[in-house]
XYZ file of C-alpha atoms in Angstrom:
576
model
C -8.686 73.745 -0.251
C -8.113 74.015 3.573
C -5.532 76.313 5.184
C -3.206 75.599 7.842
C -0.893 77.892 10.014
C 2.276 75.632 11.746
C 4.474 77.381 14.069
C 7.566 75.757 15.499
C 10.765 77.533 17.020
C 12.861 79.557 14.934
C 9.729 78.498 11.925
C 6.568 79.209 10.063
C 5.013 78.113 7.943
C 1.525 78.054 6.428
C 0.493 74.744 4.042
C -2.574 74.193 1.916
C -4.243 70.937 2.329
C -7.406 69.892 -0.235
C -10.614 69.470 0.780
C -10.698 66.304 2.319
C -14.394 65.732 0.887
C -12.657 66.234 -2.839
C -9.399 64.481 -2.218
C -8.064 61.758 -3.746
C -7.622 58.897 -0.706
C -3.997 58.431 -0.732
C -4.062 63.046 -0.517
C -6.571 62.509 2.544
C -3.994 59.449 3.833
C -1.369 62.211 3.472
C -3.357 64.796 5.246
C -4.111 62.772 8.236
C -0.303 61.737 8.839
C 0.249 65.616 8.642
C -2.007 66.247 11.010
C -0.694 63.494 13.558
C 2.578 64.512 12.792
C 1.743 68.734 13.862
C -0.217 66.974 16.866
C 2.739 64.591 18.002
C 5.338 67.361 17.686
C 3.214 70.052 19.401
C 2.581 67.792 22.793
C 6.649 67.148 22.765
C 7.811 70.104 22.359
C 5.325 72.357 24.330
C 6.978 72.621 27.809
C 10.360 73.890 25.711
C 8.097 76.227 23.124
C 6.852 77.660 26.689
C 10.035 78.102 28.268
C 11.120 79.803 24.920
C 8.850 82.258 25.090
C 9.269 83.108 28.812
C 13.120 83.690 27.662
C 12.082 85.841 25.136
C 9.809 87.617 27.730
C 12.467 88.442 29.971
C 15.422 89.210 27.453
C 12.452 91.498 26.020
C 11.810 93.282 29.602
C 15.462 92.994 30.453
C 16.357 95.067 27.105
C 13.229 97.162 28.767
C 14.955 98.170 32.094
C 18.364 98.635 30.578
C 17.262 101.151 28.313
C 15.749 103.110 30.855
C 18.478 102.769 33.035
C 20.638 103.846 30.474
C 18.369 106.702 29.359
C 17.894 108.147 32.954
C 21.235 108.518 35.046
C 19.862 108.976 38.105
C 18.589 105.409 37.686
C 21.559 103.699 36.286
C 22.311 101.086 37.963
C 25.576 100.215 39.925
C 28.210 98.671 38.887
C 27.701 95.145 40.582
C 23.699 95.100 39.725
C 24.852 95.188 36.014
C 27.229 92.281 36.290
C 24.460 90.239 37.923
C 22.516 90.849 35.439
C 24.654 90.341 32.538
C 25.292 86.706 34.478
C 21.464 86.165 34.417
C 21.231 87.264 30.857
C 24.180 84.779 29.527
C 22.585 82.098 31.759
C 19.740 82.501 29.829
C 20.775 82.558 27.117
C 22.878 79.521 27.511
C 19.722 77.584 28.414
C 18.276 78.823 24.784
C 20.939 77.114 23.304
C 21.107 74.236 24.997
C 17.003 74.103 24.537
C 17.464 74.518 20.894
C 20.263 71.937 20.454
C 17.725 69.466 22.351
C 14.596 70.796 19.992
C 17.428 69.515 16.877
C 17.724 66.015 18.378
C 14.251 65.529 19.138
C 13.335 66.409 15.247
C 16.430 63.843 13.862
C 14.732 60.990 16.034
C 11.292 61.584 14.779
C 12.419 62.043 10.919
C 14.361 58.498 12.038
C 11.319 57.123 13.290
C 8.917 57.978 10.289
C 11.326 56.562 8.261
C 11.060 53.615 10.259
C 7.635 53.427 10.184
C 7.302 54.022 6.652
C 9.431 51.028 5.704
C 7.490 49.061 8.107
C 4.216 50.304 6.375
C 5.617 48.887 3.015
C 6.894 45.763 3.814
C 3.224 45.350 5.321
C 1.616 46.256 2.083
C 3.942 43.621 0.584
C 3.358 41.034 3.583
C -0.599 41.805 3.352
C -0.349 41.081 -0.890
C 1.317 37.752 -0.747
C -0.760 36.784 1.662
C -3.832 37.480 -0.627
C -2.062 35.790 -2.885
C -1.367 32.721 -0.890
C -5.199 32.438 0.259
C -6.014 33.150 -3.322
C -3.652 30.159 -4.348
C -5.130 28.250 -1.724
C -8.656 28.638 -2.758
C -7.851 27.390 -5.806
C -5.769 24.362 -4.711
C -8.961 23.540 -2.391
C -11.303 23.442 -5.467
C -9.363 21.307 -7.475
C -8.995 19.008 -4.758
C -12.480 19.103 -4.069
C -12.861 18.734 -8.176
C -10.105 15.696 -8.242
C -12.345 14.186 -5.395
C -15.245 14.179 -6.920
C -13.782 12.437 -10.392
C -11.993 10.312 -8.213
C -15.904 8.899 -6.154
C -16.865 9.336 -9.760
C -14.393 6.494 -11.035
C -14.511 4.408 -8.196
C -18.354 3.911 -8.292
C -17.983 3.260 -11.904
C -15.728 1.223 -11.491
C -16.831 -0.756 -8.927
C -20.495 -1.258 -10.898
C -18.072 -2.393 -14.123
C -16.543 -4.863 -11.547
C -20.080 -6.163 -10.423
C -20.841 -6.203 -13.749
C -18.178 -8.283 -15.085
C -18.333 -10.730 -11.948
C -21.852 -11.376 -13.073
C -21.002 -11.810 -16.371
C -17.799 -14.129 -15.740
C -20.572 -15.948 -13.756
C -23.082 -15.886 -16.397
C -20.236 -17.252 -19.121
C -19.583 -20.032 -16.686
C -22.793 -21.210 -16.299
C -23.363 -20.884 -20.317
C -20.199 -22.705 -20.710
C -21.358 -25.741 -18.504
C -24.471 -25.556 -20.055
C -23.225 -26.122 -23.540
C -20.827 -28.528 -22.331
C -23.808 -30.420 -21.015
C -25.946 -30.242 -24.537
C -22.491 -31.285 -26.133
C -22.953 -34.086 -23.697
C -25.867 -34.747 -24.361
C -25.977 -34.665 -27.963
C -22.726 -36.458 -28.234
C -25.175 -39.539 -25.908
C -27.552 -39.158 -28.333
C -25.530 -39.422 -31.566
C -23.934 -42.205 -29.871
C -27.011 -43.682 -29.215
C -28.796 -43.382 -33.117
C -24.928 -45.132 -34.376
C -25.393 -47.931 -32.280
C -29.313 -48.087 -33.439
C -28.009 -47.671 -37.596
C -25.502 -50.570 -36.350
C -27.768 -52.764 -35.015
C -30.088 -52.156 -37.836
C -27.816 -53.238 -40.299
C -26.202 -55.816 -38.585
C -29.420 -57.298 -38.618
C -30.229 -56.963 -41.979
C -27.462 -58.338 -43.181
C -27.785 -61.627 -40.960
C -31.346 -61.645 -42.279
C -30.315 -61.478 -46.315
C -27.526 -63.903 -45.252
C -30.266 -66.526 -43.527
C -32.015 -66.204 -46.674
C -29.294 -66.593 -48.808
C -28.205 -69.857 -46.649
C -32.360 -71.286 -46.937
C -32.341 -71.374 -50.498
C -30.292 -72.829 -53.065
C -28.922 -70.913 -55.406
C -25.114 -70.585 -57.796
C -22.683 -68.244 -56.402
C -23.579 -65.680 -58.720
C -27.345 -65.527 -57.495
C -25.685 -65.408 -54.150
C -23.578 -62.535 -54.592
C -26.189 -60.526 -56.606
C -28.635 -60.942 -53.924
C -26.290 -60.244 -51.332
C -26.608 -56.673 -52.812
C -23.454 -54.135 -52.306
C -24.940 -51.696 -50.554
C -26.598 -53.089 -47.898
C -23.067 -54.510 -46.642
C -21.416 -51.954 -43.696
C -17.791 -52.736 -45.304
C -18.583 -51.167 -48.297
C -20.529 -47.648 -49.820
C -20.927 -46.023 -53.016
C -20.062 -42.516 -54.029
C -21.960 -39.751 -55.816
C -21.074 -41.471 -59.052
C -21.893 -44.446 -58.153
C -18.514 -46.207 -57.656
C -18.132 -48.748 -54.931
C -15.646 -47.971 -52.438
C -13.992 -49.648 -49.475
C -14.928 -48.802 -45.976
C -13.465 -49.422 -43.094
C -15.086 -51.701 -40.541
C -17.145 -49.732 -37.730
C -15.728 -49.386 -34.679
C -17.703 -48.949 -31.487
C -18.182 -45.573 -30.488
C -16.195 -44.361 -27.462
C -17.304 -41.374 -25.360
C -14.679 -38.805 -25.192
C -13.567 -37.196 -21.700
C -14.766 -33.630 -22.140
C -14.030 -31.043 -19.254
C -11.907 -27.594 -18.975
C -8.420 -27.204 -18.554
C -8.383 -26.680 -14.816
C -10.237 -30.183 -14.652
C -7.133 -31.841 -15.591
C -4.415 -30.159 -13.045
C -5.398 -33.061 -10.832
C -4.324 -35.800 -13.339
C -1.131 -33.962 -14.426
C 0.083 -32.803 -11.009
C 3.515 -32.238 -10.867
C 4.901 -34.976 -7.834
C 7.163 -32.425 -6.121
C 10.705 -33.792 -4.528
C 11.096 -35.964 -1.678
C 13.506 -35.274 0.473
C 15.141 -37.847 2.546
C 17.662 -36.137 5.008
C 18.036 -32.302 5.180
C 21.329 -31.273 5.638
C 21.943 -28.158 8.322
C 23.422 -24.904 6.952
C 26.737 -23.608 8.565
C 27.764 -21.072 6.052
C 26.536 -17.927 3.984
C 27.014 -18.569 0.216
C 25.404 -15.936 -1.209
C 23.914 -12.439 0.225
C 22.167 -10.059 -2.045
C 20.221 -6.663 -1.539
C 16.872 -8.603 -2.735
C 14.449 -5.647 -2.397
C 14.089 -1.673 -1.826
C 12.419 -1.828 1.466
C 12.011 -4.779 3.858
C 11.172 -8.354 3.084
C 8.440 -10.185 4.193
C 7.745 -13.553 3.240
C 10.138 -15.995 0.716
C 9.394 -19.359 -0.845
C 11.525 -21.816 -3.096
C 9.403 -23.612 -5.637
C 8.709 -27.354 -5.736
C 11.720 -28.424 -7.421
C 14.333 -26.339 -5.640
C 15.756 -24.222 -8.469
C 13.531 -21.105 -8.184
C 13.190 -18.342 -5.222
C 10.526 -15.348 -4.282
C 10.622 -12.805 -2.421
C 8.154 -10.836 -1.303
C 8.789 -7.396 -0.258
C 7.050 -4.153 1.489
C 8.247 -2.500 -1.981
C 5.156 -3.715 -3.498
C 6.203 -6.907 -6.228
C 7.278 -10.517 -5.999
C 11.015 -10.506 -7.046
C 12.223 -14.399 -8.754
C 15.652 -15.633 -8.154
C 17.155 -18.542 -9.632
C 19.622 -20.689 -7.747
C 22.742 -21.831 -9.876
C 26.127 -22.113 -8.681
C 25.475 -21.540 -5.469
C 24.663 -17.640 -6.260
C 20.804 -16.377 -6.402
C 20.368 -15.044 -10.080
C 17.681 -12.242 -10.722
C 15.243 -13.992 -12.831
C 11.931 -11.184 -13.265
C 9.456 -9.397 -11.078
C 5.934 -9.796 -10.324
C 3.819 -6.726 -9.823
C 0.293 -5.341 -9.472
C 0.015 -5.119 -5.713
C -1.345 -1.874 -4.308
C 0.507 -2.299 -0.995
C 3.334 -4.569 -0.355
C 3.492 -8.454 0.280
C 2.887 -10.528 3.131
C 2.715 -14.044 2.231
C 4.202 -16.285 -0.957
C 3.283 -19.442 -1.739
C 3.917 -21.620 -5.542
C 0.967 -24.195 -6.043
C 2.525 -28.001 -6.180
C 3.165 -28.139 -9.875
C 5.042 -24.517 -9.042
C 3.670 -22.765 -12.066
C 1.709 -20.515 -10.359
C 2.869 -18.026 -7.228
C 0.084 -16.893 -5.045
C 0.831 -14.009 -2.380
C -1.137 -11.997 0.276
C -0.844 -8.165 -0.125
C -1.361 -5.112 2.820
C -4.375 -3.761 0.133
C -7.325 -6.670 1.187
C -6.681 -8.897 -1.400
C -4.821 -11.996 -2.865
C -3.295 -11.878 -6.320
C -2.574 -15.177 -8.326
C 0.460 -14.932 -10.844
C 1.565 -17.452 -13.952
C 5.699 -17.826 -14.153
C 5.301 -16.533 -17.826
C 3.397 -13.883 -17.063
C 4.282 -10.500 -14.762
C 0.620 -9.428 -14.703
C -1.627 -11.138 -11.666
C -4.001 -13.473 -13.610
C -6.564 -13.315 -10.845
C -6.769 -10.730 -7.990
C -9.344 -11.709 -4.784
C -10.727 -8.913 -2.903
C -13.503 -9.012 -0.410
C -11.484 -8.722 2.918
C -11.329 -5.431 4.715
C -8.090 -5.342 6.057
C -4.559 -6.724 4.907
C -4.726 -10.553 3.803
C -1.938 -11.995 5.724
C -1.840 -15.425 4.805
C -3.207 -17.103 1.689
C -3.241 -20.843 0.575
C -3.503 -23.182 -2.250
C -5.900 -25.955 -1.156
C -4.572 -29.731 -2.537
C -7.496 -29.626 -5.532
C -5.317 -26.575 -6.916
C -9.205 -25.173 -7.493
C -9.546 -23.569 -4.239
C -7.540 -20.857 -2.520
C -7.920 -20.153 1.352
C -7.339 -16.610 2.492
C -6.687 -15.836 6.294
C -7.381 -11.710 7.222
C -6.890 -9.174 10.067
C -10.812 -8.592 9.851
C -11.575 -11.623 11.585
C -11.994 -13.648 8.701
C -11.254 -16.500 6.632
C -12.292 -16.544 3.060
C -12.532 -19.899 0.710
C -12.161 -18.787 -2.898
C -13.422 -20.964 -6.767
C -10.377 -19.821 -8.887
C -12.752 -21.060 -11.500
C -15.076 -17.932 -10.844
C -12.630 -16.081 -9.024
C -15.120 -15.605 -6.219
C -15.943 -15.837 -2.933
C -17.794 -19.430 -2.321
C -17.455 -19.212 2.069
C -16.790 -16.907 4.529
C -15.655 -18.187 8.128
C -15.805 -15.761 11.052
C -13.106 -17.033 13.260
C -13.017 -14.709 16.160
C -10.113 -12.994 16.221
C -7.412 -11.386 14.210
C -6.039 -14.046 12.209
C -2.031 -14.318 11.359
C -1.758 -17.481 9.240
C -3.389 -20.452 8.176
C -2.777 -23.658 6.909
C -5.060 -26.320 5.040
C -6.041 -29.344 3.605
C -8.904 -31.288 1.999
C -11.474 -31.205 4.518
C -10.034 -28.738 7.220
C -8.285 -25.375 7.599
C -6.303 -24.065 10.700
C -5.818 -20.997 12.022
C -3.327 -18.909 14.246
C -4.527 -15.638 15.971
C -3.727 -13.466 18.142
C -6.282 -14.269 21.352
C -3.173 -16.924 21.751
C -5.323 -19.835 20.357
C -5.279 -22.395 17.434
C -8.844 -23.142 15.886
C -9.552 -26.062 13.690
C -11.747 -25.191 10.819
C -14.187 -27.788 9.462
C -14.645 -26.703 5.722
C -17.450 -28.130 5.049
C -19.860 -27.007 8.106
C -17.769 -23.705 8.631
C -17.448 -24.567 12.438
C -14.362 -24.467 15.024
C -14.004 -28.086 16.079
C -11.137 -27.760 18.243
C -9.001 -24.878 19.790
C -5.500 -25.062 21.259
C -4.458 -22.367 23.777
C -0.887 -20.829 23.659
C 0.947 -18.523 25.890
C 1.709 -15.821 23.216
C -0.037 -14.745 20.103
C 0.520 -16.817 17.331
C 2.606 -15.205 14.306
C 2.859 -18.235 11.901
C 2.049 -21.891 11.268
C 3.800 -24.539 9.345
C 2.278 -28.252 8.832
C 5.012 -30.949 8.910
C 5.725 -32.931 5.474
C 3.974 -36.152 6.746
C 0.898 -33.730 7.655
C 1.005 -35.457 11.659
C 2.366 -32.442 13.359
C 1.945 -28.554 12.860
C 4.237 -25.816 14.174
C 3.587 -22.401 15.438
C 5.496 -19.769 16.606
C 4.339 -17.145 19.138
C 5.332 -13.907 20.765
C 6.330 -15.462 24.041
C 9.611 -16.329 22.116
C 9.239 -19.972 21.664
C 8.192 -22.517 19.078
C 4.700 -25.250 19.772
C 5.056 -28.637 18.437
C 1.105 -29.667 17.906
C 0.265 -33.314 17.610
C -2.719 -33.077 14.807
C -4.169 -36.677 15.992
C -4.250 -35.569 19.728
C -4.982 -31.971 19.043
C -2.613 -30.645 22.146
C 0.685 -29.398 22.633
C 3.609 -31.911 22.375
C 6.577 -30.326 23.019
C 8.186 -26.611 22.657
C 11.327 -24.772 21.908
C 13.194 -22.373 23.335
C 16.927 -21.146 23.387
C 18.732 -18.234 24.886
C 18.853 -15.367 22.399
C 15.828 -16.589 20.423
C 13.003 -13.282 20.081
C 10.078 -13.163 17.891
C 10.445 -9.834 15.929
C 7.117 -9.307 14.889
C 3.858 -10.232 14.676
C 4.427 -12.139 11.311
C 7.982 -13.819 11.820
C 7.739 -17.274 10.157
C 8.537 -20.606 11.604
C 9.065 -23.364 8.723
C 9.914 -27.771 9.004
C 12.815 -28.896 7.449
C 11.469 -30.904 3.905
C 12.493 -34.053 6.046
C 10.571 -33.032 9.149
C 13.440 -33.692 11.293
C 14.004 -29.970 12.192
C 12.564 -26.677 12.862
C 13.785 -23.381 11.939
C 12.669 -19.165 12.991
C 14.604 -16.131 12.434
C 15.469 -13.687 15.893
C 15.159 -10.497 16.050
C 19.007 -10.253 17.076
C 19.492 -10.938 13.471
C 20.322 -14.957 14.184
C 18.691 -18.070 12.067
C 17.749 -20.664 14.739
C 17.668 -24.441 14.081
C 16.456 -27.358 16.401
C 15.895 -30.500 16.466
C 12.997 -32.330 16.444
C 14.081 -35.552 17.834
C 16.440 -33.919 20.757
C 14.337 -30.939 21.841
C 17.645 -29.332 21.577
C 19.310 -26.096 19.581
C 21.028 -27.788 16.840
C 22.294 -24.710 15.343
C 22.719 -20.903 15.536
C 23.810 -18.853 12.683
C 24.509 -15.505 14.010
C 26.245 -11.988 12.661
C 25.046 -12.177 9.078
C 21.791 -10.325 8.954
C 21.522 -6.406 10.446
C 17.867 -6.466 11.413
C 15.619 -8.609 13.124
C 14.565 -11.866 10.125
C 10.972 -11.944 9.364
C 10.882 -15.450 7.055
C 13.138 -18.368 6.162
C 12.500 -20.997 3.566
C 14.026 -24.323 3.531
C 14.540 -26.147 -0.410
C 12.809 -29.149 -0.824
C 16.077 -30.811 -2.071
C 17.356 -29.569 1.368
C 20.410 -28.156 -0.040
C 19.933 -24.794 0.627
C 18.256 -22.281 3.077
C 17.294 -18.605 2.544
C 16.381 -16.042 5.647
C 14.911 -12.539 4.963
C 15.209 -9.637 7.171
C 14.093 -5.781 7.526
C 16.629 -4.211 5.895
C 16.208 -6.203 2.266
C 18.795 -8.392 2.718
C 18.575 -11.752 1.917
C 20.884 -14.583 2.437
C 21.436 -17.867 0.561
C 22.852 -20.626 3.731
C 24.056 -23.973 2.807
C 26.633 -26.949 4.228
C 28.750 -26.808 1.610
């Protein structure tokens, strides 16, 4: 144990501190604020401990000179020598006071100020243990992460080598199955072949026995026993021996044999013709259709069915009764929400572009996609049916077009077509595409090759091929609409109207089902119509929608319109 002698004014005191060698650490913690304490008070206070003990000097030699005054009265002093000095003395000790009021201040503060720092020292232990806690809580959020990740390259590798694995083996199964349809083929030519040799055979035998018969003379019943039962094709005998009736051979007929995708061709469904279109002028119906913003909509061959296609991720179905759009059921399994919609011709199947790569193919009866294409390595943003109903085209922002067997559900081409592509739209032989380098390329299917480009003056954001397949629309960013003669490859005519502003790069541009007029949405909100004949505006229909409308969709009955916007809305127009 160490000693230590503190001496303040008016105070002593002597306090034993342990060995700071043997002490505990929070004793030798204790010891050293002690110690800066002594050493913090001694520097303030020494110019006022030194004047203390100066007083105390002179009060001592003053009590001194007045007792030897006092003692020897030869000495003593006058009368106004001890008034001075009874002035000095109170003066002095007035200053003591004053000193030692000041020396009572100065120790509040610094109690006030250890107090302070105290506190401060706590709330730092506290600050100091959360945050070990927090990097502690961290550490361990960063390994499962790191843990998650790994499962999650894991899963993905597996499952894209289960993918591989079952395209190969969807490919293998297709080739089996065309195989054994070709030995059923084949065996079924061969049976057919050994029946027509048996027939032959016994045709001939029994014009043989009945030559014979005929050559010789003999009384029916010789006739009939030598024209022996069972060598006649009318009749046969059981296992007992019993003659039975047969019925005369017919000539084999070779039986159509094929899968059931083989025969959409034959049983297409012939959509409606439309002869005039009538123009909307009125809202019927409006309806939230989505949560988020809708992209693309489509009415189905016959008229009486709706999707929508939203940024919400699923195809939403509407039926169209009364004039009123009726929630009918939703299609999901997108990733990523929906660009494009589009029903095949017998409209029992929807096929849609999605923002996750790929295109996903969807049966009415069914809410789960029946095929999903991926290959693409950015958003799909348009996607066809080609006429055959075997084929789908898909158009991509990777500078791609894809041509997909739905029989395989594979990729069968891939078309590199320069530039970010917006839309497409095809036929037999040839597929066209809108991009955004402002051109129009025609696509030659079969060699994979750009036969013909059509410069613009904006970059295209949709295309639409008129119902007698002679014209195709597109509709660009320097807010107007192109009119493009397909047998002359060029330009014919554009429109324009005050007002009229693409809103995005995928607003949609659509023919009337009678090809007599054209029809965009505006970003002001407005459904423009022209037409075709004129050149001129036929029709605005303004103050309905909030935000700018990304697609409309005219009913092939045309009875009915329906325009899309940003805000979910969509809105059922109509002349009645």
């Amino acid at each position: 144990m160490a000693t230590t002698e503190c001496t303040k004014p008016g105070r002593q005191f002597t306090k034993t501190s342990p060995d700071p060698q043997h002490s505990e650490p929070w004793k030798r913690h204790i010891i050293r604020q002690l110690k800066y304490r002594d050493k913090a008070q001694k520097i303030v206070f020494q110019d006022v401990i030194r004047s203390y003990v100066k007083l105390l000097e002179r009060c001592a030699q003053s009590a001194v000179i007045t007792q030897g005054l006092i003692s020897s009265p030869r000495l003593f002093p006058s009368s106004d020598d001890l008034s001075s000095l009874k002035t000095a003395t109170g003066e002095l000790a007035y200053k003591v006071l004053e000193l030692q009021q000041e020396i009572k201040i100065k120790d509040t503060f610094l109690e006030r100020q250890h107090t302070r720092l105290h506190d401060t020292q706590n709330s730092l232990m506290v600050v100091e243990l959360e945050k070990g806690r927090l990097n502690s809580d961290v550490k361990k959020m960063t390994d499962n992460n790191l843990l998650l990740k790994s499962k999650y390259d894991t899963l993905r590798e597996r499952y894209q080598h289960l993918d591989e694995v079952y395209r190969n083996e969807k490919l293998h199964g297709s080739d089996i199955l065309e195989d054994m349809i070709h030995f059923k083929e084949q065996a079924a030519a061969r049976m057919n072949h050994r029946n027509e040799r048996r027939l032959r055979a016994r045709q001939a035998g029994l014009h043989k026995e009945l030559e014979v018969a005929a050559s010789e003379s003999l009384n029916t019943e010789k006739v009939s026993q030598s024209v022996s039962l069972p060598s006649s094709p009318l009749l046969h005998r059981n296992e007992s021996g019993e003659v039975l009736e047969r019925s005369p051979l017919r000539p084999f007929r070779k039986k159509r044999r094929g899968n059931s995708v083989s025969s959409l061709e034959e049983d297409r469904y012939t959509p409606l013709v439309c002869l005039v279109a009538r123009v909307p002028t009125k809202v019927i119906h409006a309806v939230d259709a989505h949560e988020l913003g809708i992209n693309a909509v489509r009415f189905s061959p016959q008229s009486n069915l709706l999707a929508t296609g939203g940024t919400d991720r699923v195809i939403k179905l509407w039926d169209i009764s009364s004039g009123m759009l009726h929630y009918r059921g939703t299609l999901d399994g997108s990733n990523e929400g929906i660009t494009s919609i589009e029903f095949d011709s017998m409209g029992s199947r929807i096929l849609a572009g999605s923002y996750d790569n790929s295109a996903l193919i969807w049966r009415l009866d069914d809410s789960v996609p029946k095929f999903t294409l991926t290959g693409h390595s950015r958003k799909v943003t348009a996607a066809r049916f080609r006429s055959n109903l075997r084929q789908v085209v898909t158009g991509s922002g990777d500078r791609t077009v894809k041509i997909w067997d739905l029989q395989r559900a594979a990729c069968i081409q891939t078309i590199e077509v320069l530039s970010y592509c917006s839309d497409i739209v095809c036929s037999d032989y040839y597929i066209i595409s809108g991009h955004f380098d402002r051109k129009i390329r025609f696509w030659d299917s079969r060699a994979a090759s750009c036969t013909q480009e059509v410069p613009l003056q904006g970059r295209v954001t949709s295309l639409d091929i008129s119902p007698n397949h002679r014209e195709l629309l597109s509709c660009s960013r320097d807010e107007s609409l192109q009119l493009v003669d397909l047998r002359m490859s060029k330009p014919r005519m554009a429109f324009r109207a005050e007002g009229f502003k693409c809103g995005s790069d995928s607003t949609k541009a659509i023919f009337s089902p009678d090809g007599s007029y054209l029809a965009a949405g505006s970003a002001d909100g407005g459904v423009y119509i022209w037409n075709i004949s004129t050149g001129n505006l036929e029709t605005c229909l303004l103050d309905m929608h909030r935000t700018s409308v990304n697609a409309v969709a005219w009913s092939m009955s045309g009875e009915y319109m329906v325009s899309v916007d940003k805000s979910r809305c969509a809105i059922l127009w109509s002349d009645i």
